[in-house]
Short mmCIF file of C-alpha atoms in Angstrom, two decimals:
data_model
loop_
_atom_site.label_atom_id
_atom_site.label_comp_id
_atom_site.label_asym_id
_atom_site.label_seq_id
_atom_site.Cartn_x
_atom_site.Cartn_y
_atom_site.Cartn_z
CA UNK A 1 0.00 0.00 0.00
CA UNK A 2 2.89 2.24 0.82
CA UNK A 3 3.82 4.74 3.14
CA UNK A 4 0.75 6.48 4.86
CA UNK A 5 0.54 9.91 4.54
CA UNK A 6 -1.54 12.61 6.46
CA UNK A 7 -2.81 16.14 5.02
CA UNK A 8 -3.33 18.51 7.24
CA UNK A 9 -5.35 21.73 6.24
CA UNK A 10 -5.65 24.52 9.07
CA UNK A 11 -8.35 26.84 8.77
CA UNK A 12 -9.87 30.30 10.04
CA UNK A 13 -13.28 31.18 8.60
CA UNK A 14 -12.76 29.47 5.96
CA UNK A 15 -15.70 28.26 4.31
CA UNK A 16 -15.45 30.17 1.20
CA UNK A 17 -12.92 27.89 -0.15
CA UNK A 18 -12.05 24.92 2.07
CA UNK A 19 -14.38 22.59 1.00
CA UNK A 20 -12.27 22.35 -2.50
CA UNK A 21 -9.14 21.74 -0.39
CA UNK A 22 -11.22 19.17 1.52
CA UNK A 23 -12.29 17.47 -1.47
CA UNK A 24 -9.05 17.44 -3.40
CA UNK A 25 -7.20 15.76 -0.39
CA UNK A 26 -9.80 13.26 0.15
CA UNK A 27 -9.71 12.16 -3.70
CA UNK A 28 -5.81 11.60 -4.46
CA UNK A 29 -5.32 8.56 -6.20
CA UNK A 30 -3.09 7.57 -3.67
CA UNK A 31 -5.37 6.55 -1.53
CA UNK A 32 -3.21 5.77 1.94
CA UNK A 33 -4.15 9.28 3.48
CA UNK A 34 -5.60 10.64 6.34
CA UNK A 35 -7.06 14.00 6.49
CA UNK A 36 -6.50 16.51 9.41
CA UNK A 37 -8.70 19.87 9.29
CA UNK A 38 -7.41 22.18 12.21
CA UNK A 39 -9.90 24.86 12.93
CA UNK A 40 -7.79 27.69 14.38
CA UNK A 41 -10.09 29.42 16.62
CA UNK A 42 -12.79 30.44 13.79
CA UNK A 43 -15.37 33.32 14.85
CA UNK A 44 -17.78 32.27 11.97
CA UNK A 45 -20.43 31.60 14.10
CA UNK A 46 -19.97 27.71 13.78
CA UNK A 47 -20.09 27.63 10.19
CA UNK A 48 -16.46 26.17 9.58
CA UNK A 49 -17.31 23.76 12.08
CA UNK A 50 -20.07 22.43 10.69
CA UNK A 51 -19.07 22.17 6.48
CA UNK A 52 -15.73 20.27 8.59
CA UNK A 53 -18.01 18.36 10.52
CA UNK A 54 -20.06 17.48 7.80
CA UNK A 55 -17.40 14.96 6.56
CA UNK A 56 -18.18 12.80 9.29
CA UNK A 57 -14.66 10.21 9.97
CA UNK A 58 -14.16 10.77 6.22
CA UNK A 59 -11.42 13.25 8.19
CA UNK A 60 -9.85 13.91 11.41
CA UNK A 61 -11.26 16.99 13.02
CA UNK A 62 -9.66 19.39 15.66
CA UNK A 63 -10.66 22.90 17.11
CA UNK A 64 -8.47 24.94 19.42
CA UNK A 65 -8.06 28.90 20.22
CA UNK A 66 -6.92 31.50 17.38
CA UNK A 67 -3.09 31.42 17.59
CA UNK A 68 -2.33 31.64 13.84
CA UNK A 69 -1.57 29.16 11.66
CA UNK A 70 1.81 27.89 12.57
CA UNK A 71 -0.35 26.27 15.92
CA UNK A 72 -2.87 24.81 13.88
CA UNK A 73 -0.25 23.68 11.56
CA UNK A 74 1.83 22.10 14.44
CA UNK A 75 -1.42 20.76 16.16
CA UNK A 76 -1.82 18.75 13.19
CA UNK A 77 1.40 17.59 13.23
CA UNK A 78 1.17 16.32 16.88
CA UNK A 79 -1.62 14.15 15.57
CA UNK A 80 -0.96 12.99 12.82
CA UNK A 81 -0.80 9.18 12.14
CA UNK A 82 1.09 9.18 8.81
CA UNK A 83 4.89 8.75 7.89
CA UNK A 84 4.98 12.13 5.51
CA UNK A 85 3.19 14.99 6.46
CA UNK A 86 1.71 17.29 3.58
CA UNK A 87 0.27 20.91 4.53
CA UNK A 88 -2.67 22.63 2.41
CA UNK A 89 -3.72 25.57 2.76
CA UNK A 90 -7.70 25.58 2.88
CA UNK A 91 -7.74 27.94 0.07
CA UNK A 92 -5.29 26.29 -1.91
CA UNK A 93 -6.12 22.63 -3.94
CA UNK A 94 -4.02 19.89 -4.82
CA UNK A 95 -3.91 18.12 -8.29
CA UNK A 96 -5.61 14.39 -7.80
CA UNK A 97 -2.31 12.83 -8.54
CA UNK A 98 -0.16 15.21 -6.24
CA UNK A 99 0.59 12.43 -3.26
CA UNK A 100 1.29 9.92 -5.83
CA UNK A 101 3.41 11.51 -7.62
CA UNK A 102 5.67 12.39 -5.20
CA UNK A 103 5.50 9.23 -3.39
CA UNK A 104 6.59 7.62 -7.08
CA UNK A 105 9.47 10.26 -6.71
CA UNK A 106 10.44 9.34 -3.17
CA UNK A 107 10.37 5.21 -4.37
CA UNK A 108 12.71 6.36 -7.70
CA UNK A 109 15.12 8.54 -6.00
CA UNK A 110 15.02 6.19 -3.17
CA UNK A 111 15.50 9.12 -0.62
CA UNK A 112 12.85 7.76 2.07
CA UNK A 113 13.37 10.90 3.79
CA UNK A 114 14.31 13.93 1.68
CA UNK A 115 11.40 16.71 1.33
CA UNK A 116 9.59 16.47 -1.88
CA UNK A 117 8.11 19.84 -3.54
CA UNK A 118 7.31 20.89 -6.63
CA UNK A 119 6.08 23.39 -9.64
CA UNK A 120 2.46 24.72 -9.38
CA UNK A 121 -0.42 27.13 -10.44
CA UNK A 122 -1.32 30.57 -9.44
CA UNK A 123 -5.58 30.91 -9.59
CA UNK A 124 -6.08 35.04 -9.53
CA UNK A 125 -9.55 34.85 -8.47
CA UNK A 126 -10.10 38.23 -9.67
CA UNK A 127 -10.25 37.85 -12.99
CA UNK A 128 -10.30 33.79 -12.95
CA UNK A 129 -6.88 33.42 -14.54
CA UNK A 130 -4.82 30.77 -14.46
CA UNK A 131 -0.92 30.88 -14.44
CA UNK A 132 1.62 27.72 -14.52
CA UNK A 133 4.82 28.24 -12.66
CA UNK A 134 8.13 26.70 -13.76
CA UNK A 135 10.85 27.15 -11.76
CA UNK A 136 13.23 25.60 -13.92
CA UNK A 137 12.57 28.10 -16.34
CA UNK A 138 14.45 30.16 -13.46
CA UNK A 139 16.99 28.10 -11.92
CA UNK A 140 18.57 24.27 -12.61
CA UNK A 141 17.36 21.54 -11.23
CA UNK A 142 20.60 21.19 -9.09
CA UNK A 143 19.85 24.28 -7.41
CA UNK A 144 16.19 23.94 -6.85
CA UNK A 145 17.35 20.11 -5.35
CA UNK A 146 20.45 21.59 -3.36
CA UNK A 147 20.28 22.60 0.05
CA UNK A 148 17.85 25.71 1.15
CA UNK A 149 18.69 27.40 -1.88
CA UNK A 150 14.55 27.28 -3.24
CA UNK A 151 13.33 28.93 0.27
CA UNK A 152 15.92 31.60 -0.20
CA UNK A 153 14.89 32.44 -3.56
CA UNK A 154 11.26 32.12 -2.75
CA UNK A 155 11.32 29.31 -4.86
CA UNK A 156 9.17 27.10 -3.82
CA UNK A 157 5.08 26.79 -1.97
CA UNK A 158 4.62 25.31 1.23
CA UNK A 159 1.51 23.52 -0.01
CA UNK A 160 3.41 21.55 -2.60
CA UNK A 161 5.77 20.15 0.14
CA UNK A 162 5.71 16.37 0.99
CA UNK A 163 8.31 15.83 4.27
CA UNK A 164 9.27 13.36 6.37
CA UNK A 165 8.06 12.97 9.90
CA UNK A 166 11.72 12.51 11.30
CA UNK A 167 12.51 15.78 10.47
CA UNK A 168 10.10 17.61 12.97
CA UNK A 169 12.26 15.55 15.45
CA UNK A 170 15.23 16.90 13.93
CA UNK A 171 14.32 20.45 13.67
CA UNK A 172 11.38 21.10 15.57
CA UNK A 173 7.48 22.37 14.40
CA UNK A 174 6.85 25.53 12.90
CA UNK A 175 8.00 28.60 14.79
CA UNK A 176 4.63 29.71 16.20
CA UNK A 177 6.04 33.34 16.84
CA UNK A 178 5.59 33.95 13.49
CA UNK A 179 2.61 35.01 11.48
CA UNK A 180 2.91 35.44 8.32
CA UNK A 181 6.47 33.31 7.16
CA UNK A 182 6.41 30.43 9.00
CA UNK A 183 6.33 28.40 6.48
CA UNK A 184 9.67 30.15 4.51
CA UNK A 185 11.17 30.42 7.45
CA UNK A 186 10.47 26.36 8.44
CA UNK A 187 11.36 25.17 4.87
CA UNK A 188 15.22 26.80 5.53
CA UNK A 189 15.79 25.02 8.97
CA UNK A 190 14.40 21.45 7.31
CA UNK A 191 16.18 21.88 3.48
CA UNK A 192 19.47 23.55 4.68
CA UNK A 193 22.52 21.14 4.05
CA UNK A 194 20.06 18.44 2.34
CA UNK A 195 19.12 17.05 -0.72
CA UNK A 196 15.60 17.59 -2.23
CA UNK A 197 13.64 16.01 -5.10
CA UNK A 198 11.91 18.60 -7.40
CA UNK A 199 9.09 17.48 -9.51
CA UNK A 200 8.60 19.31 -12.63
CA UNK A 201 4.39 18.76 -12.66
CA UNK A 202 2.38 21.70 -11.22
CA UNK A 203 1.20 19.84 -8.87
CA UNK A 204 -0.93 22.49 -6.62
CA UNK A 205 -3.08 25.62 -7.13
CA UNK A 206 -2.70 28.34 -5.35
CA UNK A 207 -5.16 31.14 -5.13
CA UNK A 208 -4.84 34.65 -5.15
CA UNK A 209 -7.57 36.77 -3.49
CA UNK A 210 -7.49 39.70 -1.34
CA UNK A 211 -8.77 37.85 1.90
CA UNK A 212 -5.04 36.49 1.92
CA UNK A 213 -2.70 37.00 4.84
CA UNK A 214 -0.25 38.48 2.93
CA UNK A 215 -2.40 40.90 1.72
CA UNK A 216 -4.39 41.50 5.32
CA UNK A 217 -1.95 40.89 7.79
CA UNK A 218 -0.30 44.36 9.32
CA UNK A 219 3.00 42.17 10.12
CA UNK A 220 3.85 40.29 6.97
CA UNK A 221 5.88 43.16 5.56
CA UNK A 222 7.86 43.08 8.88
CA UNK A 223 8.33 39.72 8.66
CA UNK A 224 9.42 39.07 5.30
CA UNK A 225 12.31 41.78 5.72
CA UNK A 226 13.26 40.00 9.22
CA UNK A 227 13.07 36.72 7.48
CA UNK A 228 15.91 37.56 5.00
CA UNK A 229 17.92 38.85 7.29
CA UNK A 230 17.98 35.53 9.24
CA UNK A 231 18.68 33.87 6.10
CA UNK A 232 21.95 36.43 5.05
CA UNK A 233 22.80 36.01 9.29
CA UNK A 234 22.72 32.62 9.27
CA UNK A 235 24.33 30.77 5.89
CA UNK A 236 27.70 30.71 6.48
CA UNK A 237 30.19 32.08 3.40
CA UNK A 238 30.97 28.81 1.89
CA UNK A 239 26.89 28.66 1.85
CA UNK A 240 26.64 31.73 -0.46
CA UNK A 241 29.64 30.87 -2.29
CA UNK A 242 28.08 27.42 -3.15
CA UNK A 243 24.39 29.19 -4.23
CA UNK A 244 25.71 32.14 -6.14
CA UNK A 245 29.60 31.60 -6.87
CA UNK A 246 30.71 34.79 -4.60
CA UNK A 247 29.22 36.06 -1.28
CA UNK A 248 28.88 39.38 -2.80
CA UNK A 249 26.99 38.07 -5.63
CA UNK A 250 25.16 36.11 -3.27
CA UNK A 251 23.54 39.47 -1.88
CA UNK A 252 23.26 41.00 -5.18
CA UNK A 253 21.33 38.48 -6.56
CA UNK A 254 18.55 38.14 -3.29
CA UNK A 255 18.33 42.55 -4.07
CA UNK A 256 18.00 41.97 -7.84
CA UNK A 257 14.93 39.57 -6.54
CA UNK A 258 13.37 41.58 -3.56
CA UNK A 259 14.08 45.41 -5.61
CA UNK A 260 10.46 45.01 -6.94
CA UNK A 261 8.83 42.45 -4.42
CA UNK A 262 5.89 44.71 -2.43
CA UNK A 263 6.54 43.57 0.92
CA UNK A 264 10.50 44.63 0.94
CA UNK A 265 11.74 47.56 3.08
CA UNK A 266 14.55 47.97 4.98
CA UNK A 267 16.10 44.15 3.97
CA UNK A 268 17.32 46.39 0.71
CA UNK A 269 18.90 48.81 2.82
CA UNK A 270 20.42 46.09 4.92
CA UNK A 271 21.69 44.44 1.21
CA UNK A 272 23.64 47.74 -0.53
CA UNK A 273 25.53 48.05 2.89
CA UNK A 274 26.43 44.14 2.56
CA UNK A 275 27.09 44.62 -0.64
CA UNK A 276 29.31 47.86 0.04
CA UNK A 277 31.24 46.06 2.81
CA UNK A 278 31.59 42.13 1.55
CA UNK A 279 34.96 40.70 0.81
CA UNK A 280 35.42 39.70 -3.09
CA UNK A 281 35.47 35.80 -1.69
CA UNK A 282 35.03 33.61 -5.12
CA UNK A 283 34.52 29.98 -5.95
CA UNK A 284 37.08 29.85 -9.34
CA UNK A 285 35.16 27.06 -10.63
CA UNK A 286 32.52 29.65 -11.59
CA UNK A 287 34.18 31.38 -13.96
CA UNK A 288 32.22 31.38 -17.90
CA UNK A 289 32.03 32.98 -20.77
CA UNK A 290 30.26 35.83 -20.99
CA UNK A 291 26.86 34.25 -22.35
CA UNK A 292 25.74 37.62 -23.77
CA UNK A 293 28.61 37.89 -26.02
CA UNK A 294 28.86 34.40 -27.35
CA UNK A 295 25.72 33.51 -27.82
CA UNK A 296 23.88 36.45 -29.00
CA UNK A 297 25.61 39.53 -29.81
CA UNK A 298 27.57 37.31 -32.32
CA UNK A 299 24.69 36.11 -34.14
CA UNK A 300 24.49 39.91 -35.34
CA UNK A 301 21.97 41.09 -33.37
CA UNK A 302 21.32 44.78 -33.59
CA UNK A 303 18.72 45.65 -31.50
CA UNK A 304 17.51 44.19 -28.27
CA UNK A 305 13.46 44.09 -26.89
CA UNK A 306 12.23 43.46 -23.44
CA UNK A 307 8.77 41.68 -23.98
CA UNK A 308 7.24 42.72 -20.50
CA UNK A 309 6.90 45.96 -19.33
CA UNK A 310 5.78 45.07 -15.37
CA UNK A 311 7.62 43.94 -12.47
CA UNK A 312 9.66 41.34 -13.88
CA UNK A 313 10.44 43.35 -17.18
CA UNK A 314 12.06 46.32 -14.83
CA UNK A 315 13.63 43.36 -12.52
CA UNK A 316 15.43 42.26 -16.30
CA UNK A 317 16.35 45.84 -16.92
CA UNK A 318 18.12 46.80 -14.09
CA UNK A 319 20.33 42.63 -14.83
CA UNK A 320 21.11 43.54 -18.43
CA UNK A 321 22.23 47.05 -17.62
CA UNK A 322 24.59 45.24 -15.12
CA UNK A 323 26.14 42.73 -17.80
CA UNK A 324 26.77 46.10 -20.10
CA UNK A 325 24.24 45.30 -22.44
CA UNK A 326 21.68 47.96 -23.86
CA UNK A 327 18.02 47.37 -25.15
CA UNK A 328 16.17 49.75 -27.41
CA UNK A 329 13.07 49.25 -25.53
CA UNK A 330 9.51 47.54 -24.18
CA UNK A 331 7.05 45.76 -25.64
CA UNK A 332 4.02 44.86 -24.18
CA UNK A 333 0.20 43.81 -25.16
CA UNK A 334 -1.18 45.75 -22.85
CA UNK A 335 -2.43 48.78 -24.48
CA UNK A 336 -2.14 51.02 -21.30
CA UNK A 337 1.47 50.27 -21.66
CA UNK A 338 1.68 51.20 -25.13
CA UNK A 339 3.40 54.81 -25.89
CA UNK A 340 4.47 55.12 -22.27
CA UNK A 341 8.13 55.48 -21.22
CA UNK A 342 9.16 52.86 -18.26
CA UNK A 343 12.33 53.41 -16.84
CA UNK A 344 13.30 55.90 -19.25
CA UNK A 345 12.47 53.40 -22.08
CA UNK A 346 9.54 53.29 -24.63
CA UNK A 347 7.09 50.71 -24.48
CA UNK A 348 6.23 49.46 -27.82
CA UNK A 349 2.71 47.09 -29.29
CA UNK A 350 4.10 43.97 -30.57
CA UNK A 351 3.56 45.14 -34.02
CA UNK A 352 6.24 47.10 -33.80
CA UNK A 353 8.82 43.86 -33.85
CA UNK A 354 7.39 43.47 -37.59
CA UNK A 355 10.27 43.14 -40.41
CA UNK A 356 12.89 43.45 -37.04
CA UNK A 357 14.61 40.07 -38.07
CA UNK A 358 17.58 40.91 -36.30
CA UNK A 359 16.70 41.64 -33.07
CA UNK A 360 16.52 39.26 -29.95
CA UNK A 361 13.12 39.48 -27.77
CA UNK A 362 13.66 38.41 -23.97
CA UNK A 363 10.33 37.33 -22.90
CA UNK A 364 10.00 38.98 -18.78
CA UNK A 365 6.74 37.07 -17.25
CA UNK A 366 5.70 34.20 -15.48
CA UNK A 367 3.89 32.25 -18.37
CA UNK A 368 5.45 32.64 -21.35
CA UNK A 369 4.31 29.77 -23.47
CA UNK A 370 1.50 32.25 -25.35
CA UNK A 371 3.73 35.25 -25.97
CA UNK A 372 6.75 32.81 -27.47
CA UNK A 373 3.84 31.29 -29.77
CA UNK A 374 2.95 34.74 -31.14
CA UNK A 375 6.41 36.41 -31.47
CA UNK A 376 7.01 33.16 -33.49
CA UNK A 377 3.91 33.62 -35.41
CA UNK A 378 5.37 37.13 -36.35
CA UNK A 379 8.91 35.24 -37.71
CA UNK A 380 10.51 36.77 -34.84
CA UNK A 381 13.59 34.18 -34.82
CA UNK A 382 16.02 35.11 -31.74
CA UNK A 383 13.59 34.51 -28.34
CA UNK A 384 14.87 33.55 -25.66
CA UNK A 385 13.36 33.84 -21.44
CA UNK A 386 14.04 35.49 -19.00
CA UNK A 387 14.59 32.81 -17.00
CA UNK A 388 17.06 31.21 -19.54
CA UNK A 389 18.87 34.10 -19.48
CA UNK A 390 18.60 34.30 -15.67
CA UNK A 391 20.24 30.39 -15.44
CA UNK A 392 22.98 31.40 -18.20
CA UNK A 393 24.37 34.56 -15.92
CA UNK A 394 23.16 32.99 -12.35
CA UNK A 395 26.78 32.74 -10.54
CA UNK A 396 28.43 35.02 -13.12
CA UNK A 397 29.06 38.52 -11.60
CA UNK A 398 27.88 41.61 -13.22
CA UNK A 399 30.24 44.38 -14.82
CA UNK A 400 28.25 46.91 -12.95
CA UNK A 401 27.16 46.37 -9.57
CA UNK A 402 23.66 48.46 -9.38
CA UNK A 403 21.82 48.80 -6.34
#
């Protein structure tokens, strides 16, 4: 049958979306689960209670006082019967297969214990999209496996995580002091110095709505910026060296990621003095070729287009400007966008790429399956991702250091 595993959703008021959660944990085709709802304290009048209760024994159900989730999280832990522990949020859903598949991964790898996570999908309920995310479009495989390196690069979901039991007796339960990164700030102490096993699959779907604790709680910003600084406190030197080649490009690549992230205040401040003060401490074996000169700018390229004029379009401006490469400008499909300057660069419509067959297009958003199919439809022949370009120049250090 295999090894058991228990799901454990916490919840606060939260029947506008738990029952999905519910549901999808109760029908995984691996069917040696148990399912723990936590009720953290709810002031719904009974109504979590009673969709939970509803279930009857097809769950395991447990109330206690509001402490946040980290208590409900860790109350389900106590509890739980299983060998793995899995945590979903109750306004986040897992795919049918998402237990099996990981399990499968465990059995191939045969790592009994290593934590198991894995790509996923972002549900904006605003406007009912759905976006896949693909970390490897980002980073290698051998990052996203080695160490704490995903946490630190807010690459990976608590909700996609399979772990062991053992290592709550290793590290301890979730820090119940915290709020709003618990989960972040858990997933370092249990990954750092181990081996993971990613799973390509988006295997989880996350909404986004504004009911969200990131979006409602007054602390999160407070401690997100306290959470990084733990992280830069705690990994030793050879730590960074190993993630990022150099210590100093360690911290310049965590500011390249947290520049244009909402939440970030004072953890920038905190990474130009680092960044002023670190010692040039290099791993040798790092060393490439600059990608940007062998690879494109001697395939005669002339001109040079940033498809994505938003967060992550600015976040690939300020890296190319680093490397000492120019671009002539944005081009986006949003016509709000269109005929606006962005960083002191003109937006463009995709039309204007027409009869440009010598110029690259670096595609700067999360999905970017679409937008490659229509710059191809338009015989646009150089494309190439962000993210591909973000793997090519990962532990290779900038010309310019801006910050």
């Amino acid at each position: 049958m295999g090894p058991k595993v228990s799901i454990v959703i916490p919840v606060y008021n939260g029947t506008n979306y738990m029952k999905d959660a519910i549901d999808s944990a109760l029908n995984q085709t691996y069917k040696n689960c148990e399912v723990i709802v936590v009720n953290d304290g709810s002031t719904d009048h009974g109504a979590t209670a009673r969709l939970a209760k509803s279930y009857g024994n097809k769950i395991r159900y447990f109330e206690k006082e509001n402490g946040g989730v980290a208590t409900a999280v860790n109350l389900g832990i106590q509890k739980m019967t299983g060998d793995y522990f899995a945590w979903l949020s109750h306004d986040d859903i897992f795919t049918l297969d998402k237990i099996e598949k990981q399990i499968q991964a465990i059995e191939t790898r045969n790592i009994t214990e290593a934590i198991v996570h894995s790509n996923f999908t972002f549900w904006y309920m605003e406007n009912n999209n759905y976006v896949k995310v693909d970390w490897l479009q980002q980073y290698t495989r051998e990052q996203l496996e080695n160490s704490c390196f995903a946490p630190v690069f807010l690459a990976i979901h608590g909700s996609t995580v399979l772990i062991h039991k053992n290592y709550f007796e290793r590290i301890g339960l979730y820090n119940t002091q915290l709020l709003a990164t618990q989960d972040s700030e858990f997933l370092f102490r249990a990954m750092r110095g181990q081996k993971s096993i990613f799973i390509e699959d988006n295997l989880m779907i996350s909404r986004i709505h504004k009911e969200q604790g990131q979006q409602t709680m007054v602390c999160h910003s407070r401690e997100y910026n306290e959470m990084f600084v733990f992280f830069c406190e705690t990994l030793t030197n050879n730590e960074k060296i190993e993630m990022c080649g150099s210590v100093k490009n360690f911290y310049y690549r965590l500011y390249l990621l947290l520049k244009y992230s909402r939440p970030a205040g004072y953890i920038l401040d905190y990474l130009k003095e680092k960044l002023d003060s670190c010692l040039e401490i290099k791993n040798k074996e790092t060393i490439r070729l600059n990608f940007l000169e062998q690879r494109l700018l001697n395939k005669g390229i002339t001109e040079v287009y940033i498809f994505g004029a938003g967060k992550m379009g600015q976040e690939l401006q300020l890296m190319l400007v680093s490397y000492g490469l120019d671009f002539c400008g944005f081009i986006d499909n949003a016509d709000e966008k269109q005929g606006i300057q962005v960083n002191g660069k003109n937006c463009y419509s995709p039309e204007y790429l027409y009869g440009k067959e010598s110029c690259l297009v670096i595609v700067a958003m999360m999905d970017t399956k679409e937008v490659i199919v229509q710059l191809k439809e338009m015989k646009i022949a150089n494309i190439i991702t962000i993210g591909e370009l973000k793997k090519e120049l990962f532990f290779m250090e900038p010309k310019i250091w801006l910050y």
